[in-house]
CSV table of C-alpha atoms in Angstrom, one decimal:
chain,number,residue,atom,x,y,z
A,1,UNK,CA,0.0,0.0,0.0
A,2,UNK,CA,2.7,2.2,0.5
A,3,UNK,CA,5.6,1.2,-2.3
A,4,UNK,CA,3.2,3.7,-4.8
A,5,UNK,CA,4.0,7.2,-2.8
A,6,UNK,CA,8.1,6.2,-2.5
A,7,UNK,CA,8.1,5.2,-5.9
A,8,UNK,CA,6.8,8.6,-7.0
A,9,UNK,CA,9.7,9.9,-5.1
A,10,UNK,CA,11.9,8.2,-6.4
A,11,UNK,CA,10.7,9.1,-9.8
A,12,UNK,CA,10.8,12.9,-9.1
A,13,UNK,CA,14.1,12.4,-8.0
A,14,UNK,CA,15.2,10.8,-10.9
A,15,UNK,CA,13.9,14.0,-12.9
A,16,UNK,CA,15.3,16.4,-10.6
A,17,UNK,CA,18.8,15.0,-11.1
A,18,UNK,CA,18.5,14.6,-14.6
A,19,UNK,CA,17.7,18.7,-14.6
A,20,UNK,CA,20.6,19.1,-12.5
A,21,UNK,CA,23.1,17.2,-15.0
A,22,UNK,CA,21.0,19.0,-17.9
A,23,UNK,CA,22.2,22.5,-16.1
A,24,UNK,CA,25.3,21.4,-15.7
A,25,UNK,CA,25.9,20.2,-19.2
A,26,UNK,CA,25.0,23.7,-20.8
A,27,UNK,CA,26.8,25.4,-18.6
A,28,UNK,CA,30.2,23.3,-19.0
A,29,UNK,CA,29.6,23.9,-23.1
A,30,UNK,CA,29.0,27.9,-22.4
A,31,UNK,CA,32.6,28.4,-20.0
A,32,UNK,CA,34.8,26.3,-19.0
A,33,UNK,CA,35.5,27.2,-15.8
A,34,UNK,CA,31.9,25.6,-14.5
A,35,UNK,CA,33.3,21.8,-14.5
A,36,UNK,CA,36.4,22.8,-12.6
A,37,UNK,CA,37.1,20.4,-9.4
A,38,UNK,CA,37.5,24.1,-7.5
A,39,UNK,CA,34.3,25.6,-8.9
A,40,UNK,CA,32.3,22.5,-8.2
A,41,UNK,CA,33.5,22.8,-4.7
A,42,UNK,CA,32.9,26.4,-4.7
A,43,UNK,CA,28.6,25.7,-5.4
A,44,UNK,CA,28.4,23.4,-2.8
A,45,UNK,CA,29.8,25.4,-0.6
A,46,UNK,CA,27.5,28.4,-1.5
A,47,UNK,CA,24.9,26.1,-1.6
A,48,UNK,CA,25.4,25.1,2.2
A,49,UNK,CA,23.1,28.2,3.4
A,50,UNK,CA,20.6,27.3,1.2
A,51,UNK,CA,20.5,23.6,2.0
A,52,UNK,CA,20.4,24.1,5.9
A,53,UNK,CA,17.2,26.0,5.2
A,54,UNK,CA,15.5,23.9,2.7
A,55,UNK,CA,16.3,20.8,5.0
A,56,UNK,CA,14.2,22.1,7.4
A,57,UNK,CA,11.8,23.7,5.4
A,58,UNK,CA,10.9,20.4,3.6
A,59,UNK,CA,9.7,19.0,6.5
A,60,UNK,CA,7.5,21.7,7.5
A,61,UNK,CA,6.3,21.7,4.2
A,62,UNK,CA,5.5,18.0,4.2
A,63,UNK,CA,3.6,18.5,7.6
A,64,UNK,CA,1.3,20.5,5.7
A,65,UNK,CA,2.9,24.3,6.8
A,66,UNK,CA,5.1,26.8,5.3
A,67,UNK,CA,7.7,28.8,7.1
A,68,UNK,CA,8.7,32.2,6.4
A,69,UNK,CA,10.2,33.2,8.7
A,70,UNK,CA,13.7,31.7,8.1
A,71,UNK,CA,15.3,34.5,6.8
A,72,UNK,CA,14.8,36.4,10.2
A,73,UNK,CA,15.3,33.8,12.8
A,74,UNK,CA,18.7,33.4,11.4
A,75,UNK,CA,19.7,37.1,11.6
A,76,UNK,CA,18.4,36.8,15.5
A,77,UNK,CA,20.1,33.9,16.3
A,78,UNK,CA,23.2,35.3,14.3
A,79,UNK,CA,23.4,38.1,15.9
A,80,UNK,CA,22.6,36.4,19.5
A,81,UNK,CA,25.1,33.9,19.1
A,82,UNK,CA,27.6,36.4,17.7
A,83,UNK,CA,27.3,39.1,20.7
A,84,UNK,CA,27.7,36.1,23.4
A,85,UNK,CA,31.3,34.9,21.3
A,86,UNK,CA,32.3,39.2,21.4
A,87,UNK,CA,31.3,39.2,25.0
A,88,UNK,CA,33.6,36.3,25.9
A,89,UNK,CA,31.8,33.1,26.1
A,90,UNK,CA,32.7,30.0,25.0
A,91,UNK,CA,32.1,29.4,21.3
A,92,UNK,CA,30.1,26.4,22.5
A,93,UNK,CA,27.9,28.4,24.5
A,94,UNK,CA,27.4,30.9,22.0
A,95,UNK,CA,26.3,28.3,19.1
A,96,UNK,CA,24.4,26.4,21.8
A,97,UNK,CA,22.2,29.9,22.3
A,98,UNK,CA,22.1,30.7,18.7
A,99,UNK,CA,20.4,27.1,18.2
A,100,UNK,CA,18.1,27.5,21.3
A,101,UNK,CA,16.8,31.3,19.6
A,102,UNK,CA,16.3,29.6,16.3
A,103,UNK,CA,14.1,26.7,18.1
A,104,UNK,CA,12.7,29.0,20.3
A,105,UNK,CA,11.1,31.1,17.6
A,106,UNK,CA,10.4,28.2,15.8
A,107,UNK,CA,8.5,26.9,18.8
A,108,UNK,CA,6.4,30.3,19.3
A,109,UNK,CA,5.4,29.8,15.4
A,110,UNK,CA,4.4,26.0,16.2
A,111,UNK,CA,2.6,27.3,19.1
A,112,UNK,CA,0.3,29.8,17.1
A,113,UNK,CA,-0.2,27.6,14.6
A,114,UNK,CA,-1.2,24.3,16.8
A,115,UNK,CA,-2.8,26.1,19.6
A,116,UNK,CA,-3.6,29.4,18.7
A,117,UNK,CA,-5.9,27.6,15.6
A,118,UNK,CA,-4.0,30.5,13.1
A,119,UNK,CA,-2.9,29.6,9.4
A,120,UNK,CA,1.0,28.7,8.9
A,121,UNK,CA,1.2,31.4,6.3
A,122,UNK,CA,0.1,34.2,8.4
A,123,UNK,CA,2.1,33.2,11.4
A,124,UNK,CA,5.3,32.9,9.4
A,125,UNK,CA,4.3,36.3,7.4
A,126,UNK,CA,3.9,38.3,10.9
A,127,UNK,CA,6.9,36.5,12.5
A,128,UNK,CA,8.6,37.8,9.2
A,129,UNK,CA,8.6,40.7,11.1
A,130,UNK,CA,8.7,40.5,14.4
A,131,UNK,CA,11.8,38.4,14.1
A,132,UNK,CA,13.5,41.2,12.0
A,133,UNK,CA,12.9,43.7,14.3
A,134,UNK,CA,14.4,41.9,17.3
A,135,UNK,CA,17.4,41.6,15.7
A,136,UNK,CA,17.2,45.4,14.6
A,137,UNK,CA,15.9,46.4,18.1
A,138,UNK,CA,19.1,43.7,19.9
A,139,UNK,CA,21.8,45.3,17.5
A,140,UNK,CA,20.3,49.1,17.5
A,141,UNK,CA,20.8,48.1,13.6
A,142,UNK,CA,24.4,47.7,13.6
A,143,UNK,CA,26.9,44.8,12.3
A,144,UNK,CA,28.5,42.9,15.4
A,145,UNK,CA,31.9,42.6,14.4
A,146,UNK,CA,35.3,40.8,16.2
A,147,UNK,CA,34.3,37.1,16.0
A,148,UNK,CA,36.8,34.9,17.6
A,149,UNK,CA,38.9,33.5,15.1
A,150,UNK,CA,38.6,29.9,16.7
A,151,UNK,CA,35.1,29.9,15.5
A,152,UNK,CA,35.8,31.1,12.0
A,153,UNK,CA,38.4,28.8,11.6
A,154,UNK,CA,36.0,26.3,12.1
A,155,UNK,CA,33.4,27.7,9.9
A,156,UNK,CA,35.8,28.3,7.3
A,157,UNK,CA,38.1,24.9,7.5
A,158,UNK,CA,38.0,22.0,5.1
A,159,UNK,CA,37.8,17.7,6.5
A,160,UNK,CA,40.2,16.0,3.9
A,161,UNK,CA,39.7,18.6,1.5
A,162,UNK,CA,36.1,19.2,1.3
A,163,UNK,CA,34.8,22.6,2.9
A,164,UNK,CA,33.1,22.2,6.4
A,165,UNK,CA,29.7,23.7,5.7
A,166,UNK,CA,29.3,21.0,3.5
A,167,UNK,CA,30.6,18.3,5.6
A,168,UNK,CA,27.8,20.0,8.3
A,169,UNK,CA,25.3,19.6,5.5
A,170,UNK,CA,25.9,16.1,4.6
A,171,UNK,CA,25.2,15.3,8.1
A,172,UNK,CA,22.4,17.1,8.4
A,173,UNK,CA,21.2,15.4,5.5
A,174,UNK,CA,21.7,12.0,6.4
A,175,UNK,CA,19.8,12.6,10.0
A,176,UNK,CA,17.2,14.9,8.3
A,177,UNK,CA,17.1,11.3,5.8
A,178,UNK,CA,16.3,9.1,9.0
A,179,UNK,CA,14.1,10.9,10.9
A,180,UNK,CA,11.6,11.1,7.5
A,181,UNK,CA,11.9,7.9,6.4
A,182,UNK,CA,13.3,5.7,9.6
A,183,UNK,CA,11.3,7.1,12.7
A,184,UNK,CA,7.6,7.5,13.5
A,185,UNK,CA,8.1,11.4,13.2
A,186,UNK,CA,8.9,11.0,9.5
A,187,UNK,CA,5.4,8.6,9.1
A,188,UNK,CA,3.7,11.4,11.3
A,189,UNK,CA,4.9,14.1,9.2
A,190,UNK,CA,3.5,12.6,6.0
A,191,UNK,CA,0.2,11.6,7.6
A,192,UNK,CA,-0.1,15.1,9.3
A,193,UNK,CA,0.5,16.7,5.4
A,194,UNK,CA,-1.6,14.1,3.8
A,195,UNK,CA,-5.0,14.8,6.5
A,196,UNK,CA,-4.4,15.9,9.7
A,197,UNK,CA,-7.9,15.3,10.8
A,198,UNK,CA,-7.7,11.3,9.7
A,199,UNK,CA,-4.1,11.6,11.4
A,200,UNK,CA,-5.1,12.6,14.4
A,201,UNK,CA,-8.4,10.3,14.9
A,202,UNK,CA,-5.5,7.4,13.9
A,203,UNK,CA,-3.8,8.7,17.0
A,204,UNK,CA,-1.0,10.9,15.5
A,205,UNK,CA,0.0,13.7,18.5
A,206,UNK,CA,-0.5,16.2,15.4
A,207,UNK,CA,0.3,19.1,18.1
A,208,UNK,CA,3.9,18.1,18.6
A,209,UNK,CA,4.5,16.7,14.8
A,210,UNK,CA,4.3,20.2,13.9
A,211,UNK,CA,5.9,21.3,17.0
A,212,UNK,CA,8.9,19.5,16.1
A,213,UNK,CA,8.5,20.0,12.2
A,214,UNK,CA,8.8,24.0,13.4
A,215,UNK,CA,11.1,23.7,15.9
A,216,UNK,CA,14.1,22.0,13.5
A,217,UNK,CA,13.1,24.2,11.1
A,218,UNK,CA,13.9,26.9,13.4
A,219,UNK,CA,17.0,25.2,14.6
A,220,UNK,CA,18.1,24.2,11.3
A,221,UNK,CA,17.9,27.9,10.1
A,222,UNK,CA,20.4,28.9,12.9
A,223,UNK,CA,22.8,26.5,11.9
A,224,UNK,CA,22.8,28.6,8.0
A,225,UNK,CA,23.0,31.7,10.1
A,226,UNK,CA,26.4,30.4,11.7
A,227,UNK,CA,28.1,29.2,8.6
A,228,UNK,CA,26.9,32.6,7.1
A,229,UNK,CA,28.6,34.3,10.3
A,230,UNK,CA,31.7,32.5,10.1
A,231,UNK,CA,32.1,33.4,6.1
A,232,UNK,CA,31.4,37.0,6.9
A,233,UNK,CA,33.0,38.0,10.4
A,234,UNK,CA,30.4,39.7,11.4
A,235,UNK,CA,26.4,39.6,12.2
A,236,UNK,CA,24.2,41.5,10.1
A,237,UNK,CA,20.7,42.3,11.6
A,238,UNK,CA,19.3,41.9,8.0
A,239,UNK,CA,20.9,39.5,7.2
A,240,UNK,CA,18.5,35.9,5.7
A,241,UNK,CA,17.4,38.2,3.4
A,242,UNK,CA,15.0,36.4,0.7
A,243,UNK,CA,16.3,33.2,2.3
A,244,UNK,CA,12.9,31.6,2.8
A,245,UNK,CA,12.5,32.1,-1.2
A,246,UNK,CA,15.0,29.8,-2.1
A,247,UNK,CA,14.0,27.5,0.5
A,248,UNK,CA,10.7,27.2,-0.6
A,249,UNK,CA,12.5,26.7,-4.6
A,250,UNK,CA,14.6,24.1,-3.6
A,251,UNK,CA,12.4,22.0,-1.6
A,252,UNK,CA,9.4,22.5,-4.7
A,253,UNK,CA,12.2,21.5,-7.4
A,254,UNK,CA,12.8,18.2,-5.7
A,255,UNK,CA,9.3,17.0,-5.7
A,256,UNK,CA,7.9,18.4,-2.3
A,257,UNK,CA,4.1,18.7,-2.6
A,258,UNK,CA,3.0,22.4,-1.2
A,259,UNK,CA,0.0,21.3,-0.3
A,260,UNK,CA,1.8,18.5,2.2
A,261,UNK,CA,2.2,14.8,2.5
A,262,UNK,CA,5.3,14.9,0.0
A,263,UNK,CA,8.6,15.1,0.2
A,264,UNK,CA,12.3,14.0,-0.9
A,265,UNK,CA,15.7,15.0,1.2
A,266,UNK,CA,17.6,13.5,-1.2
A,267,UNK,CA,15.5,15.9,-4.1
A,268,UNK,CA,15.6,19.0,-2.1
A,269,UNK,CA,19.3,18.5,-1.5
A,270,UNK,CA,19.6,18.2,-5.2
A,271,UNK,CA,17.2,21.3,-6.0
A,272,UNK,CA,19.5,23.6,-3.4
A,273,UNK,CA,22.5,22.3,-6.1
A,274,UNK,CA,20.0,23.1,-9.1
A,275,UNK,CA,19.8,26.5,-7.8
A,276,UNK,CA,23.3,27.4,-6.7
A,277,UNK,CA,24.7,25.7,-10.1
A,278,UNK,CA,22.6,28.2,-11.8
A,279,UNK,CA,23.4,31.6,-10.2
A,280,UNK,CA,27.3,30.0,-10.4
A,281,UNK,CA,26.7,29.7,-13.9
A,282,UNK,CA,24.9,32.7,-14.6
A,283,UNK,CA,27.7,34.7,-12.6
A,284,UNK,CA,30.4,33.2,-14.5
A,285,UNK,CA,28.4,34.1,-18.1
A,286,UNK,CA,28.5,37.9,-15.8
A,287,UNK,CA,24.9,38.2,-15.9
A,288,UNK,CA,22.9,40.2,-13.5
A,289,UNK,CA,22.1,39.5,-10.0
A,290,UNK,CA,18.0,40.3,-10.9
A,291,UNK,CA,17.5,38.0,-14.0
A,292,UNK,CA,18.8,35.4,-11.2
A,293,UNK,CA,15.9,35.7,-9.2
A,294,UNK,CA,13.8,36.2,-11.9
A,295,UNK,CA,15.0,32.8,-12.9
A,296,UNK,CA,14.5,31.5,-9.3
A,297,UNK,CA,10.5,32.9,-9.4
A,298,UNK,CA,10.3,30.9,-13.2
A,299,UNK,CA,11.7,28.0,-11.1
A,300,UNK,CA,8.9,27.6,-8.0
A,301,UNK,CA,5.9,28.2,-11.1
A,302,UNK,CA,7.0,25.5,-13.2
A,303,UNK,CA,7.9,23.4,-10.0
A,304,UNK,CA,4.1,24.1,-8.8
A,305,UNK,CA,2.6,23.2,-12.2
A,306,UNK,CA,4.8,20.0,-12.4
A,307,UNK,CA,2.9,19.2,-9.0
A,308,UNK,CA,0.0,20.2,-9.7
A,309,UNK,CA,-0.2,18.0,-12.5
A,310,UNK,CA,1.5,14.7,-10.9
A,311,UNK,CA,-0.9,15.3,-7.8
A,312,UNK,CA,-4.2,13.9,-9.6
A,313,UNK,CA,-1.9,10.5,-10.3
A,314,UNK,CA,-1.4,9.5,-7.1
A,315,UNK,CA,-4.4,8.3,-6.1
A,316,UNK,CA,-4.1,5.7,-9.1
């Protein structure tokens, strides 16, 4: 009964790779510089930010939600995180609070959302906000700059050659992998997404499934603010801007459903590398930053009419 909804993943992932080498493939005819071992290192390293979001996002997304919000819960955990390392404390203790403000705000959107009966979108939208203008209000709107270099030497090493943040993404990846597909939370997830009324009369704790789904999103989105932090030196109040966008690309180019119950790690890992191959690509060919998002926006309507048009299939 359930080989049908895995296989469709499978399938979509199939296509979503196949775009990715199709990308790839034009852009290696138009410069030469695209196949390069250090360029190809180089997008999956941009792509790291990107993919920590998406991660996270996917799995609200398959409970049926949407987060966004992501862009300014990483400037306040950034910024959090980054005032505590200035002041003195233990890098540990810094990252440790930056996570516990991403999960925290996560938690308050879970909260409004499960409790307070209120629509994901609108919650997200006004914590849009409210987020940003902590971190404004925390910073008085200024950079925080003098980061210990132990933590960007961290943030900005390589394990046997391959770039840390990605090395961070992989793992998160692989644990994002087995919650979804190994652990009751992953089955609640989908039957959450897929009818949360039918879920809950089955005896799924719908409440905490989209606690939780909110709550690593949160988290998750701190973890893209500290690579970001470590890259840059400093913590920008606005920074994560647009963030949720590409989020919401990547996870909708590898197969996630938008109106829940669907969803691939392994596509929206591959749809984070669709995008960043793209703007690498489109950088290297020196075309402007704008026609790059207008290529992104082109991106989530196709993606939502290749959705739309596999969703009336799966029922057969």
């Amino acid at each position: 009964m359930t080989k049908s909804p895995f296989r469709h993943l499978r399938l979509r992932d199939a296509g979503t790779l196949l775009g990715l080498l199709l990308i790839g493939g034009v852009f290696a005819v138009l410069t030469p510089v695209f196949l390069t071992a250090p360029n190809l290192l180089n997008i999956l390293q941009q792509s790291s930010i990107n993919a920590c979001i998406a991660l996270g996002m996917t799995l609200v997304i398959i409970s049926g939600g949407i987060d966004l919000s992501v862009g300014p819960v990483a400037a306040l955990s950034a910024v959090v995180g980054a005032a505590l390392m200035v002041g003195g404390a233990p890098i540990a203790v810094a990252v440790l609070a930056a996570l516990g403000v991403g999960m925290l705000c996560g938690l308050m959107n879970g909260v409004l959302i499960t409790l307070g009966g209120l629509q994901p979108f609108i919650v997200t939208l006004g914590g849009l906000s409210l987020y940003r203008a902590l971190a404004l209000i925390f910073t008085g709107g200024t950079p925080i700059f003098g980061l210990p270099d132990g933590f960007r030497a961290l943030t900005n090493g390589t394990l046997l050659g391959v770039p840390n943040p990605v090395v961070v993404v992989a793992v998160l990846a692989l644990l994002a992998w087995v919650v979804l597909n190994k652990t009751p939370l992953g089955e609640y997830l989908m039957a959450v997404g897929g009818n949360a009324e039918a879920a809950r009369i089955s005896g799924v704790p719908v409440t905490l499934t989209k606690l939780a789904a909110y709550m690593i999103s949160g988290a998750l989105a701190a973890v893209a603010a500290l690579i970001l932090l470590g890259r840059l030196g400093a913590a920008e109040p606005t920074m994560g801007n647009l963030w949720e966008l590409d989020a919401i690309a990547a996870a909708a180019i590898g197969g996630a459903s938008l109106m829940g119950g669907r969803g691939s790690i392994i596509g929206t890992l591959v749809g984070c590398i669709i995008l960043g191959a793209l703007r690498n690509g489109l950088t290297l060919m020196n075309v402007q930053a704008f026609y790059q998002l207008l290529a992104t926006g082109i991106i989530i309507i196709v993606a939502m009419l290749i959705d739309r048009a596999t969703a009336g299939k799966e029922g057969h």
